[in-house]
mmCIF file of C-alpha atoms in Angstrom:
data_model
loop_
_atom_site.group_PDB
_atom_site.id
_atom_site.type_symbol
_atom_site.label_atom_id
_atom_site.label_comp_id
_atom_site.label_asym_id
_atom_site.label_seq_id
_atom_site.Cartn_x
_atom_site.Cartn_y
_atom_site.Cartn_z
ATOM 1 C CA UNK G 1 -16.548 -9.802 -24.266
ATOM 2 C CA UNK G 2 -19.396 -7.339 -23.307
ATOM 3 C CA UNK G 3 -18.845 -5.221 -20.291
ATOM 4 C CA UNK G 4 -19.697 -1.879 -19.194
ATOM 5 C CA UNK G 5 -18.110 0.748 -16.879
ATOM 6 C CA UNK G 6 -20.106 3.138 -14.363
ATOM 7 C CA UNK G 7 -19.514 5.104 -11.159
ATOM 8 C CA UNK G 8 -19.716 3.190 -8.308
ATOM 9 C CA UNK G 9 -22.556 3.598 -6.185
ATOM 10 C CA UNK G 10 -23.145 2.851 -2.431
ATOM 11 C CA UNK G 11 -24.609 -0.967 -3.102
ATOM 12 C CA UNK G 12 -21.183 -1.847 -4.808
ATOM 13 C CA UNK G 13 -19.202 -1.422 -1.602
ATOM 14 C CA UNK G 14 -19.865 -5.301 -0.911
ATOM 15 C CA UNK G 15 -18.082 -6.499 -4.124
ATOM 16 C CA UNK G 16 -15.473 -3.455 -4.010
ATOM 17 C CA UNK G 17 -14.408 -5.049 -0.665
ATOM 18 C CA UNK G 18 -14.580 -8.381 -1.940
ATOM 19 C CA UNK G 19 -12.171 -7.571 -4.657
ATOM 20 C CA UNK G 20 -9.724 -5.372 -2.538
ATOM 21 C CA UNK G 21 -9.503 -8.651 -0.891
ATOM 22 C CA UNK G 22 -8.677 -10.380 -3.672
ATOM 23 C CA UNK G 23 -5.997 -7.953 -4.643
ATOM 24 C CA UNK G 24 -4.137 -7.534 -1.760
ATOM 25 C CA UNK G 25 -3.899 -11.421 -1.773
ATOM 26 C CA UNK G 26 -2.503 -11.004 -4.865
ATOM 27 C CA UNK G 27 -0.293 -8.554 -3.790
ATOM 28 C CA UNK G 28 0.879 -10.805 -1.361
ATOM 29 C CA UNK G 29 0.249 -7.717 1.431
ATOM 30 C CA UNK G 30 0.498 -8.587 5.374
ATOM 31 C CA UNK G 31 -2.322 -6.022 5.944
ATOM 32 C CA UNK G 32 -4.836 -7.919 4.000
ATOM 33 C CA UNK G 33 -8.811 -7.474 4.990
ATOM 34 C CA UNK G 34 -8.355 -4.395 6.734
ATOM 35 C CA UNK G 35 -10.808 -2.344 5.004
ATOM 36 C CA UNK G 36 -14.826 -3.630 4.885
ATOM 37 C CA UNK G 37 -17.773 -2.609 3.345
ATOM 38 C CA UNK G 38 -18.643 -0.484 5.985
ATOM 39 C CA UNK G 39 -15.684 1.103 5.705
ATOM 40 C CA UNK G 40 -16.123 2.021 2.053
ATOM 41 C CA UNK G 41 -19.639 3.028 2.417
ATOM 42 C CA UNK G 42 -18.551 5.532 5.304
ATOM 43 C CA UNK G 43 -15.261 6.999 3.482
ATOM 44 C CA UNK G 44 -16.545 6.730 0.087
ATOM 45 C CA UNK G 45 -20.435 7.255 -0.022
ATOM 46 C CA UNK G 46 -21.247 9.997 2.667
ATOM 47 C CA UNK G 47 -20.403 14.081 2.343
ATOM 48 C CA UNK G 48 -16.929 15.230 1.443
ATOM 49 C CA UNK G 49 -15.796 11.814 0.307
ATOM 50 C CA UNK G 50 -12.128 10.554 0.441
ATOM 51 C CA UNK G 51 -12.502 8.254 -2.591
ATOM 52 C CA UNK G 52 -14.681 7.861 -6.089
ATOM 53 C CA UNK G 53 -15.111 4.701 -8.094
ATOM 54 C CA UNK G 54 -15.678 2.781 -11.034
ATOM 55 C CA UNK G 55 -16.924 -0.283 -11.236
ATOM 56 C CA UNK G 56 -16.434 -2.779 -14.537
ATOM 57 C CA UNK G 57 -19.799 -5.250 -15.016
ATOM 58 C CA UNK G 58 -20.406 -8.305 -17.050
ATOM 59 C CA UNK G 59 -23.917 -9.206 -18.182
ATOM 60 C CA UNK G 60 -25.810 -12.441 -16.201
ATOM 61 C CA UNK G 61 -24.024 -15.059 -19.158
ATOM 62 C CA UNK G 62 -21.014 -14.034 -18.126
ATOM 63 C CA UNK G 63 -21.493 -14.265 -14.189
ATOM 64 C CA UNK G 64 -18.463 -16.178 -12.716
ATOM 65 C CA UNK G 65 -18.990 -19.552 -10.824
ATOM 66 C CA UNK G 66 -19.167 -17.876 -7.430
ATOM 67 C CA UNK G 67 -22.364 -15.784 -9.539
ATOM 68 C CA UNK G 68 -20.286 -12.405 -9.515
ATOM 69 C CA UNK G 69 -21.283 -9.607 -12.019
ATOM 70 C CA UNK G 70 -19.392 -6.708 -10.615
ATOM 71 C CA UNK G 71 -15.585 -7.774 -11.533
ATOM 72 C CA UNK G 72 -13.137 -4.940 -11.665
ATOM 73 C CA UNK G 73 -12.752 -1.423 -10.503
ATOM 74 C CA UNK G 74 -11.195 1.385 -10.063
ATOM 75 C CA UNK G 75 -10.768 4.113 -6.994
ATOM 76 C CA UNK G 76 -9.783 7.559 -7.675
ATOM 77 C CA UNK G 77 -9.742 10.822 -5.743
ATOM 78 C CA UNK G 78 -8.598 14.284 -6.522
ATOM 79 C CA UNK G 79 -5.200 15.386 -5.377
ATOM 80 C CA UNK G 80 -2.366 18.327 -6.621
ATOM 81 C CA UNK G 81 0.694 18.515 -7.668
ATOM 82 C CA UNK G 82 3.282 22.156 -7.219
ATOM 83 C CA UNK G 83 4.785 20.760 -10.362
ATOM 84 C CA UNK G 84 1.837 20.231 -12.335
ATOM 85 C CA UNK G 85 -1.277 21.439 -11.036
ATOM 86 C CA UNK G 86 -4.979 19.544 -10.559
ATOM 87 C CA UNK G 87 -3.919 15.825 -10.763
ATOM 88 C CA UNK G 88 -6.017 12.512 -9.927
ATOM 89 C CA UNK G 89 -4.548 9.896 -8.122
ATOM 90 C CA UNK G 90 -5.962 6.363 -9.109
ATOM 91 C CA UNK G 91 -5.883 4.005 -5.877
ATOM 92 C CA UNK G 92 -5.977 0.221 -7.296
ATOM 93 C CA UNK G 93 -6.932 -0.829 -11.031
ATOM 94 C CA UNK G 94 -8.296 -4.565 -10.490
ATOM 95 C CA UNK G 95 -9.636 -7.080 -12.465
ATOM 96 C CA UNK G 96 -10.770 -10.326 -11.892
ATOM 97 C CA UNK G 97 -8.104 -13.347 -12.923
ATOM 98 C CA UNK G 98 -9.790 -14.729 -15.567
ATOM 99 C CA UNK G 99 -11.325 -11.743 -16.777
ATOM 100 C CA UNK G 100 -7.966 -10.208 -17.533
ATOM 101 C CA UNK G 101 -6.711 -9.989 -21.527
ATOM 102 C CA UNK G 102 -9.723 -8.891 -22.654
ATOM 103 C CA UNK G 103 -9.616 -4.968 -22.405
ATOM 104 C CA UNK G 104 -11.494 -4.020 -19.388
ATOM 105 C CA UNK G 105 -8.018 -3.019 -17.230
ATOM 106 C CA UNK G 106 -7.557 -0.409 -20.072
ATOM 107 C CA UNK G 107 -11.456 0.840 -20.185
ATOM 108 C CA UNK G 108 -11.370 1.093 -16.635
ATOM 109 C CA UNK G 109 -7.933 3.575 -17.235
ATOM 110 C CA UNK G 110 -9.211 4.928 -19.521
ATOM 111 C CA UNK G 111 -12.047 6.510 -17.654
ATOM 112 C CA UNK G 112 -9.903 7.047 -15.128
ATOM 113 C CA UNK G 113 -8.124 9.447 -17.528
ATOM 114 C CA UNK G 114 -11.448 10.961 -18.990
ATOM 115 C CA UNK G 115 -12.416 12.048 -15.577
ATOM 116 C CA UNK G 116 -9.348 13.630 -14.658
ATOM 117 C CA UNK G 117 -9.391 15.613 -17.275
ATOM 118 C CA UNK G 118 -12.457 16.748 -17.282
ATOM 119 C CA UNK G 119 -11.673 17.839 -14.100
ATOM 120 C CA UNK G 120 -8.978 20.517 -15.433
ATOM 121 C CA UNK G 121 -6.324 17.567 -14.257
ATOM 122 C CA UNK G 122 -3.446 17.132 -16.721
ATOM 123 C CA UNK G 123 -1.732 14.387 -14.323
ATOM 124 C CA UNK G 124 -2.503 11.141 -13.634
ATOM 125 C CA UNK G 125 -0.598 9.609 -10.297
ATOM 126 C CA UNK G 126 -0.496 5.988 -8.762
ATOM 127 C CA UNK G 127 1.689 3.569 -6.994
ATOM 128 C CA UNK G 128 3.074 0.004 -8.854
ATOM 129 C CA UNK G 129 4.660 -2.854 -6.773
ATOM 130 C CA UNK G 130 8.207 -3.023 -8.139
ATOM 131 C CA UNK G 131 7.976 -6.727 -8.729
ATOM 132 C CA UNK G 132 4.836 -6.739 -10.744
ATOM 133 C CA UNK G 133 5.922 -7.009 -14.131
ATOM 134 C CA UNK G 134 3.117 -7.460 -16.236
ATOM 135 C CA UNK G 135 1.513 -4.569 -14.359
ATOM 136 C CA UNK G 136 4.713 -2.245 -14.889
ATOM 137 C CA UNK G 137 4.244 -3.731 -18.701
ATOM 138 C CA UNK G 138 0.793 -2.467 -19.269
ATOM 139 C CA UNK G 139 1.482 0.918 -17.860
ATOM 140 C CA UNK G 140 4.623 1.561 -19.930
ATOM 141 C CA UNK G 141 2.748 0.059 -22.828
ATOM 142 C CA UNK G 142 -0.214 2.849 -22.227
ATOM 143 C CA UNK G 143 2.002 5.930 -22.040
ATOM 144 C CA UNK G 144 2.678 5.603 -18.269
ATOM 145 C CA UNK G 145 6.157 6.384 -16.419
ATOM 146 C CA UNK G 146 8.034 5.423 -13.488
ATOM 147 C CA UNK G 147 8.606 8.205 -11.352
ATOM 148 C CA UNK G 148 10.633 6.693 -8.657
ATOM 149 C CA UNK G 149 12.820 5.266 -11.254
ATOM 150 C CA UNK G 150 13.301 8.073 -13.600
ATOM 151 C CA UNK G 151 13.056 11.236 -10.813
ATOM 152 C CA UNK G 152 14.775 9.526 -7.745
ATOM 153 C CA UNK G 153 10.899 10.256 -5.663
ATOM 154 C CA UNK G 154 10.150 7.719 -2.737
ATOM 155 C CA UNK G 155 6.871 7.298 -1.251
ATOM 156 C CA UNK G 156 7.024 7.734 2.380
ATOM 157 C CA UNK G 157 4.011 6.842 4.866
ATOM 158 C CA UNK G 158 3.940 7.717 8.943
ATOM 159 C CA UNK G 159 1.247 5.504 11.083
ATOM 160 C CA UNK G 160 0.031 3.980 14.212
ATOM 161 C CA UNK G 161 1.769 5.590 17.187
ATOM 162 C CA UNK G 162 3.963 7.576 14.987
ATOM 163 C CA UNK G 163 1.495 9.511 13.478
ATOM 164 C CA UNK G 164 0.092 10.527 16.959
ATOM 165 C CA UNK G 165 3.323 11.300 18.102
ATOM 166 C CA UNK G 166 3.983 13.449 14.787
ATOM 167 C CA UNK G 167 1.044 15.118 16.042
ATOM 168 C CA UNK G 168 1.895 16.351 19.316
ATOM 169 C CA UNK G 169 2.987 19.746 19.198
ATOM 170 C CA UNK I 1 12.008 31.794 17.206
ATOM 171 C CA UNK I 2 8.498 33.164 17.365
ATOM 172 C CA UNK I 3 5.984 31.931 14.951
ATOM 173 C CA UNK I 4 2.707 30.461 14.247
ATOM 174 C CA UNK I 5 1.220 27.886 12.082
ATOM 175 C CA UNK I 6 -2.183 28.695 10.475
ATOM 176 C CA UNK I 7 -4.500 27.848 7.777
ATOM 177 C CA UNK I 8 -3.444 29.427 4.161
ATOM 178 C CA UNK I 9 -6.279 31.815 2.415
ATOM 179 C CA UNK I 10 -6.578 33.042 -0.636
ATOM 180 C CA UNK I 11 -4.189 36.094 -0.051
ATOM 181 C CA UNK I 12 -0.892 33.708 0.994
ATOM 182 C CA UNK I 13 -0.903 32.332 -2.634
ATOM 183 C CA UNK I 14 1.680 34.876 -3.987
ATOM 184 C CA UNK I 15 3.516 34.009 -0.994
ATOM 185 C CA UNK I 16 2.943 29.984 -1.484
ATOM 186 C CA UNK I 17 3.894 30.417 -5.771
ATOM 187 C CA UNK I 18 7.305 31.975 -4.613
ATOM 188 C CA UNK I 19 8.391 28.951 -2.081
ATOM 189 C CA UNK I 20 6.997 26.796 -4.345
ATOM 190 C CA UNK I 21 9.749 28.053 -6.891
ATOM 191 C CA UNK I 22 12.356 28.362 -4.164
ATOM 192 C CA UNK I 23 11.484 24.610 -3.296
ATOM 193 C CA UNK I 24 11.681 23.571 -6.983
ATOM 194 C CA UNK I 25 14.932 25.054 -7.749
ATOM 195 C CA UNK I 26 16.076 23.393 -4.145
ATOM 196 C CA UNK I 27 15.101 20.017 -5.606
ATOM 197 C CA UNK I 28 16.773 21.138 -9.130
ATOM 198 C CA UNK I 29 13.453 20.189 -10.769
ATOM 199 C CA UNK I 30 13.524 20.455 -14.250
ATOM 200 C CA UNK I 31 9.748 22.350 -14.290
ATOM 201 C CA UNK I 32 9.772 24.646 -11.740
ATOM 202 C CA UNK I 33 7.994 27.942 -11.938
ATOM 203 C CA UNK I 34 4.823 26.707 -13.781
ATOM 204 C CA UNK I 35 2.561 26.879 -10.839
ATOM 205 C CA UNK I 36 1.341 30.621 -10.550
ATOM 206 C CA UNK I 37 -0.271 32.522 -7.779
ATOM 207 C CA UNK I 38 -3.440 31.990 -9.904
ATOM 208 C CA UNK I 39 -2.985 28.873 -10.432
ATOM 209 C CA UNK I 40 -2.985 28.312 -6.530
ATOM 210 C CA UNK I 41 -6.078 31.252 -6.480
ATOM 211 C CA UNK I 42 -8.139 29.003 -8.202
ATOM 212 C CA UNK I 43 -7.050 25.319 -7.329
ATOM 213 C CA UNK I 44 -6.864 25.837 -3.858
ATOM 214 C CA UNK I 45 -9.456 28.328 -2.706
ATOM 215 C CA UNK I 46 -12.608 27.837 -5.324
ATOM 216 C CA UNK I 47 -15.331 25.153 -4.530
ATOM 217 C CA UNK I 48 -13.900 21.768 -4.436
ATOM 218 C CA UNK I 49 -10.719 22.801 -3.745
ATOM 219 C CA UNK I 50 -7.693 20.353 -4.703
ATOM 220 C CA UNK I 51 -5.541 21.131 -1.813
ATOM 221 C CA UNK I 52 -5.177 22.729 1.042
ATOM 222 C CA UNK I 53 -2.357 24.623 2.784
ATOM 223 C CA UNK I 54 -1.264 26.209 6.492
ATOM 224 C CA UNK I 55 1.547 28.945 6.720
ATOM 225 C CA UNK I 56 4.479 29.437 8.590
ATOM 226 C CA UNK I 57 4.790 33.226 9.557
ATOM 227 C CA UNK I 58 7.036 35.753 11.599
ATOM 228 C CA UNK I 59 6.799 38.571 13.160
ATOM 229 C CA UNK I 60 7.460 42.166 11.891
ATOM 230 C CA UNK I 61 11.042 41.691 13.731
ATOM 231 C CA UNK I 62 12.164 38.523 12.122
ATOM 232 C CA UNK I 63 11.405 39.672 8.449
ATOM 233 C CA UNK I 64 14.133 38.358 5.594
ATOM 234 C CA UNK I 65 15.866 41.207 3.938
ATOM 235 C CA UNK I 66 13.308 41.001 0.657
ATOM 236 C CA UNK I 67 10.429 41.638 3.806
ATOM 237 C CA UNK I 68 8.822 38.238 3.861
ATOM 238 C CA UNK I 69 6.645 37.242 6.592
ATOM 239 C CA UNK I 70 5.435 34.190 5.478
ATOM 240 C CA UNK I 71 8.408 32.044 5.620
ATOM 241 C CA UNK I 72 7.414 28.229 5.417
ATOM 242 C CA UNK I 73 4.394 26.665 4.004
ATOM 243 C CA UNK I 74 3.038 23.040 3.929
ATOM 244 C CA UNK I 75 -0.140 21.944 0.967
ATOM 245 C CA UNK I 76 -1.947 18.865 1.495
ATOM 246 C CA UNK I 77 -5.133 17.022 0.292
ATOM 247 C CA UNK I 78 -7.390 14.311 1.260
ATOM 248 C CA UNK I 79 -6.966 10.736 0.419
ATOM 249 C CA UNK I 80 -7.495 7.160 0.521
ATOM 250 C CA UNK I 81 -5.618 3.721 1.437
ATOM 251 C CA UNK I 82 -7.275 0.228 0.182
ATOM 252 C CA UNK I 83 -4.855 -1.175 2.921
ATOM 253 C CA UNK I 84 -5.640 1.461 5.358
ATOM 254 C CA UNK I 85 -8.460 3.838 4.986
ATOM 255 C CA UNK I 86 -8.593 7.538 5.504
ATOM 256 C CA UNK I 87 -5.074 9.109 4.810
ATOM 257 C CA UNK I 88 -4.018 12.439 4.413
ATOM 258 C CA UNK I 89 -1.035 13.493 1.589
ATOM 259 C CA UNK I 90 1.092 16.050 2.335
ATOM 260 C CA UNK I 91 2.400 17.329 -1.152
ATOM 261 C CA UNK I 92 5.172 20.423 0.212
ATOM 262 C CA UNK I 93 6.700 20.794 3.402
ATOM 263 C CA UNK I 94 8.972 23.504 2.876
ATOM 264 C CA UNK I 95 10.793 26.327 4.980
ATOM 265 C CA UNK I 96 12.946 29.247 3.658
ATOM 266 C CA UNK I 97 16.776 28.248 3.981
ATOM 267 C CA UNK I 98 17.469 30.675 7.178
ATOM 268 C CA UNK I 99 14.983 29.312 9.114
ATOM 269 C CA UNK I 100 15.426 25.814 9.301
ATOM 270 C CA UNK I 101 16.614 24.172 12.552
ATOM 271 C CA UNK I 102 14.464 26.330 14.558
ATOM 272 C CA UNK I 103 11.022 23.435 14.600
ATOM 273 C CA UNK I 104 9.217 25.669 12.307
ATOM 274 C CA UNK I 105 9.179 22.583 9.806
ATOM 275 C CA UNK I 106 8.383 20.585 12.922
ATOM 276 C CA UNK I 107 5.247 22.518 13.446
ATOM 277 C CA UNK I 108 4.295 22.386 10.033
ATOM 278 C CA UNK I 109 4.530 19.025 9.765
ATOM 279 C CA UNK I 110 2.377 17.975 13.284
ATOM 280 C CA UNK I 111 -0.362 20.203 12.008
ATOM 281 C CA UNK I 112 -0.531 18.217 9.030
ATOM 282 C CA UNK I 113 -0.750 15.493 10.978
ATOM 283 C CA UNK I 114 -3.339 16.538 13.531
ATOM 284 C CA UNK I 115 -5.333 17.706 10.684
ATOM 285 C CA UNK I 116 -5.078 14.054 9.531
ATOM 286 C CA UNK I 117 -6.227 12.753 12.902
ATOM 287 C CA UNK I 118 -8.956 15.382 13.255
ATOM 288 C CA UNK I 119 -10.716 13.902 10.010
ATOM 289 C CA UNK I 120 -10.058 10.267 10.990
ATOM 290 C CA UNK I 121 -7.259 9.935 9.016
ATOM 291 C CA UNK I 122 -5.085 6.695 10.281
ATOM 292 C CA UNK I 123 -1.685 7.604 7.603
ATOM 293 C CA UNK I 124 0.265 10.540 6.635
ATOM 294 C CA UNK I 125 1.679 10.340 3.277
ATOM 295 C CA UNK I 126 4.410 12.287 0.739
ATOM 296 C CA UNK I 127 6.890 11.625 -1.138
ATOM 297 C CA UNK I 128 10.628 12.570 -1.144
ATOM 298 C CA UNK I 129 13.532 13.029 -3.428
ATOM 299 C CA UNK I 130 16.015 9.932 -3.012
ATOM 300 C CA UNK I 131 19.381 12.470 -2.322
ATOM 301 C CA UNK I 132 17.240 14.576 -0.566
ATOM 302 C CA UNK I 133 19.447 13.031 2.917
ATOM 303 C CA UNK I 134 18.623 15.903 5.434
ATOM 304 C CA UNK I 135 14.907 15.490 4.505
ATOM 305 C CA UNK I 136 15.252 11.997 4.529
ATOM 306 C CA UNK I 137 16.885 12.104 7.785
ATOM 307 C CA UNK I 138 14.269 14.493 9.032
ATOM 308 C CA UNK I 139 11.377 12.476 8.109
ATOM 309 C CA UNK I 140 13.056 9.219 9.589
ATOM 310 C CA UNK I 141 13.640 11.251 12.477
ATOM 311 C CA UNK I 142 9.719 11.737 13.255
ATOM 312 C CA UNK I 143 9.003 8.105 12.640
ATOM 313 C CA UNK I 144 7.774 7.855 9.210
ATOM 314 C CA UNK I 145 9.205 4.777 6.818
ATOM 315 C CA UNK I 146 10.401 4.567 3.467
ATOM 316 C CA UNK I 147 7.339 2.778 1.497
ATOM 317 C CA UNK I 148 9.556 2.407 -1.843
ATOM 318 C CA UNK I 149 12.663 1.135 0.170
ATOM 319 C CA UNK I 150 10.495 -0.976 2.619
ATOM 320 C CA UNK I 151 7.908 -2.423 0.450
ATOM 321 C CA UNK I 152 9.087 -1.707 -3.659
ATOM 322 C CA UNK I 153 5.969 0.737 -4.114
ATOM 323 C CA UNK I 154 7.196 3.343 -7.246
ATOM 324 C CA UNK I 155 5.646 6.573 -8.150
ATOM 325 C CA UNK I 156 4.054 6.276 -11.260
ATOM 326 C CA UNK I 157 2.337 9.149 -13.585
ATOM 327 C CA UNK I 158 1.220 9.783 -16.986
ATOM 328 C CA UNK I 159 0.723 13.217 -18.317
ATOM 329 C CA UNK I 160 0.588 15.094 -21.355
ATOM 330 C CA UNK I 161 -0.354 13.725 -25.023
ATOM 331 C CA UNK I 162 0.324 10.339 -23.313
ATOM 332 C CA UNK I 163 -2.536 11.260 -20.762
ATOM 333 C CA UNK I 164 -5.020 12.507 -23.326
ATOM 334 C CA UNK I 165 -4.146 9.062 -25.405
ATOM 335 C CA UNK I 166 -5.164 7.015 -22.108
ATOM 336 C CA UNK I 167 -8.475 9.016 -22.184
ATOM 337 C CA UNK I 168 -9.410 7.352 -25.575
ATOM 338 C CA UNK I 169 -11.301 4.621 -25.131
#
């Protein structure tokens, strides 16, 4: 099937936040719909940034039945490692259901990848839920390795009230 | 103890390279020692830098026996949640053996925070080594949760010839 891949640009925030929707759903996630298109225009699309895109596209005979052309992407933003060095982080990989199988998860990856390392970045970091095998599957299957499992690492996260209490000195 | 928290310039990184070693040979990393003070030079304090840092210090009377000053350091970059929104990552927390217990980690850590806060950041994240218990304990301590434990998210990364074999499209 034909599809292309480009940065994403303000006008996609709509159809990003459409499809973090969607994925989150999918990811069976209690904090679901959290994040809007305002949100992504703000944090994404004004100066100093806190994310990049890609979007994945489909030409008009492809359009699904709700008249979508803009179905996958990918966020990515710049982060380091004391390990490694310049890394990029890639924050979701999504594609539509039943545009899945047909190579656009691994385009989107790949350019991912490409912009890394033209960056100078020789890693590549993101988070997998533990029960999603067939996403587990295609990230061993493209070179990928599980951290957590192999190194021991857990991800830890501080919010809400305890991140303002972490803050007071 | 008497000591103060600021941000990290361009003359700390010989300072930052050796506790990142000291860290990595804490955490009996396998690569430790590959990030060099120019490394750090020119990832951290050339336009777009990938991280940022702050610096524990001491004064003249509280110097270890090899003279050091700068005693604890913490690095951290920008990032994003598709859950949550702005977030901050804290890669490094770290303070030299004979000064722990004393808050200086504390401090370190609620900077990072505040920083967070300051730039409308809503979550603090890092990671942490599984047998690590007294950082694990520390963290827990300051209310942050275990997102691997709690919700099955694993660290994932792809580097090397793998990374440049994602790149091909």
């Amino acid at each position: 099937m034909d599809f292309s891949i480009r940065a994403a640009n303000v006008e996609d925030c709509k159809d990003i936040a459409r499809m973090i929707l969607e994925l989150s759903v999918y990811e069976k996630l209690a904090d679901h719909g959290k994040i809007t298109q305002r949100d992504l225009e703000q944090d994404g699309f004004s100066k100093n940034p806190f994310f990049h895109g890609i979007i994945a596209e489909v030409p008009e005979q492809h359009k699904t039945k709700d008249g979508h052309l803009k179905i996958g992407y990918a966020l990515y933003f710049f982060s380091y490692s004391t390990r490694k060095g310049r890394a990029i982080y890639m924050e979701d990989l999504y594609v539509m259901p039943e545009f899945r199988g047909k190579g656009i998860g691994k385009a989107l990856m790949s350019k991912v990848a490409q912009l890394g390392l033209a960056a100078g970045c020789c890693l590549l970091n993101f988070t997998v839920l533990d029960w999603n095998k067939s996403a587990l599957d295609f990230y061993s299957s493209r070179g990928c390795f599980d951290v957590t499992a192999e190194q021991g690492y857990h991800c830890m996260a501080c919010d809400g009230e305890a991140l303002q209490r972490l803050a007071q000195p």
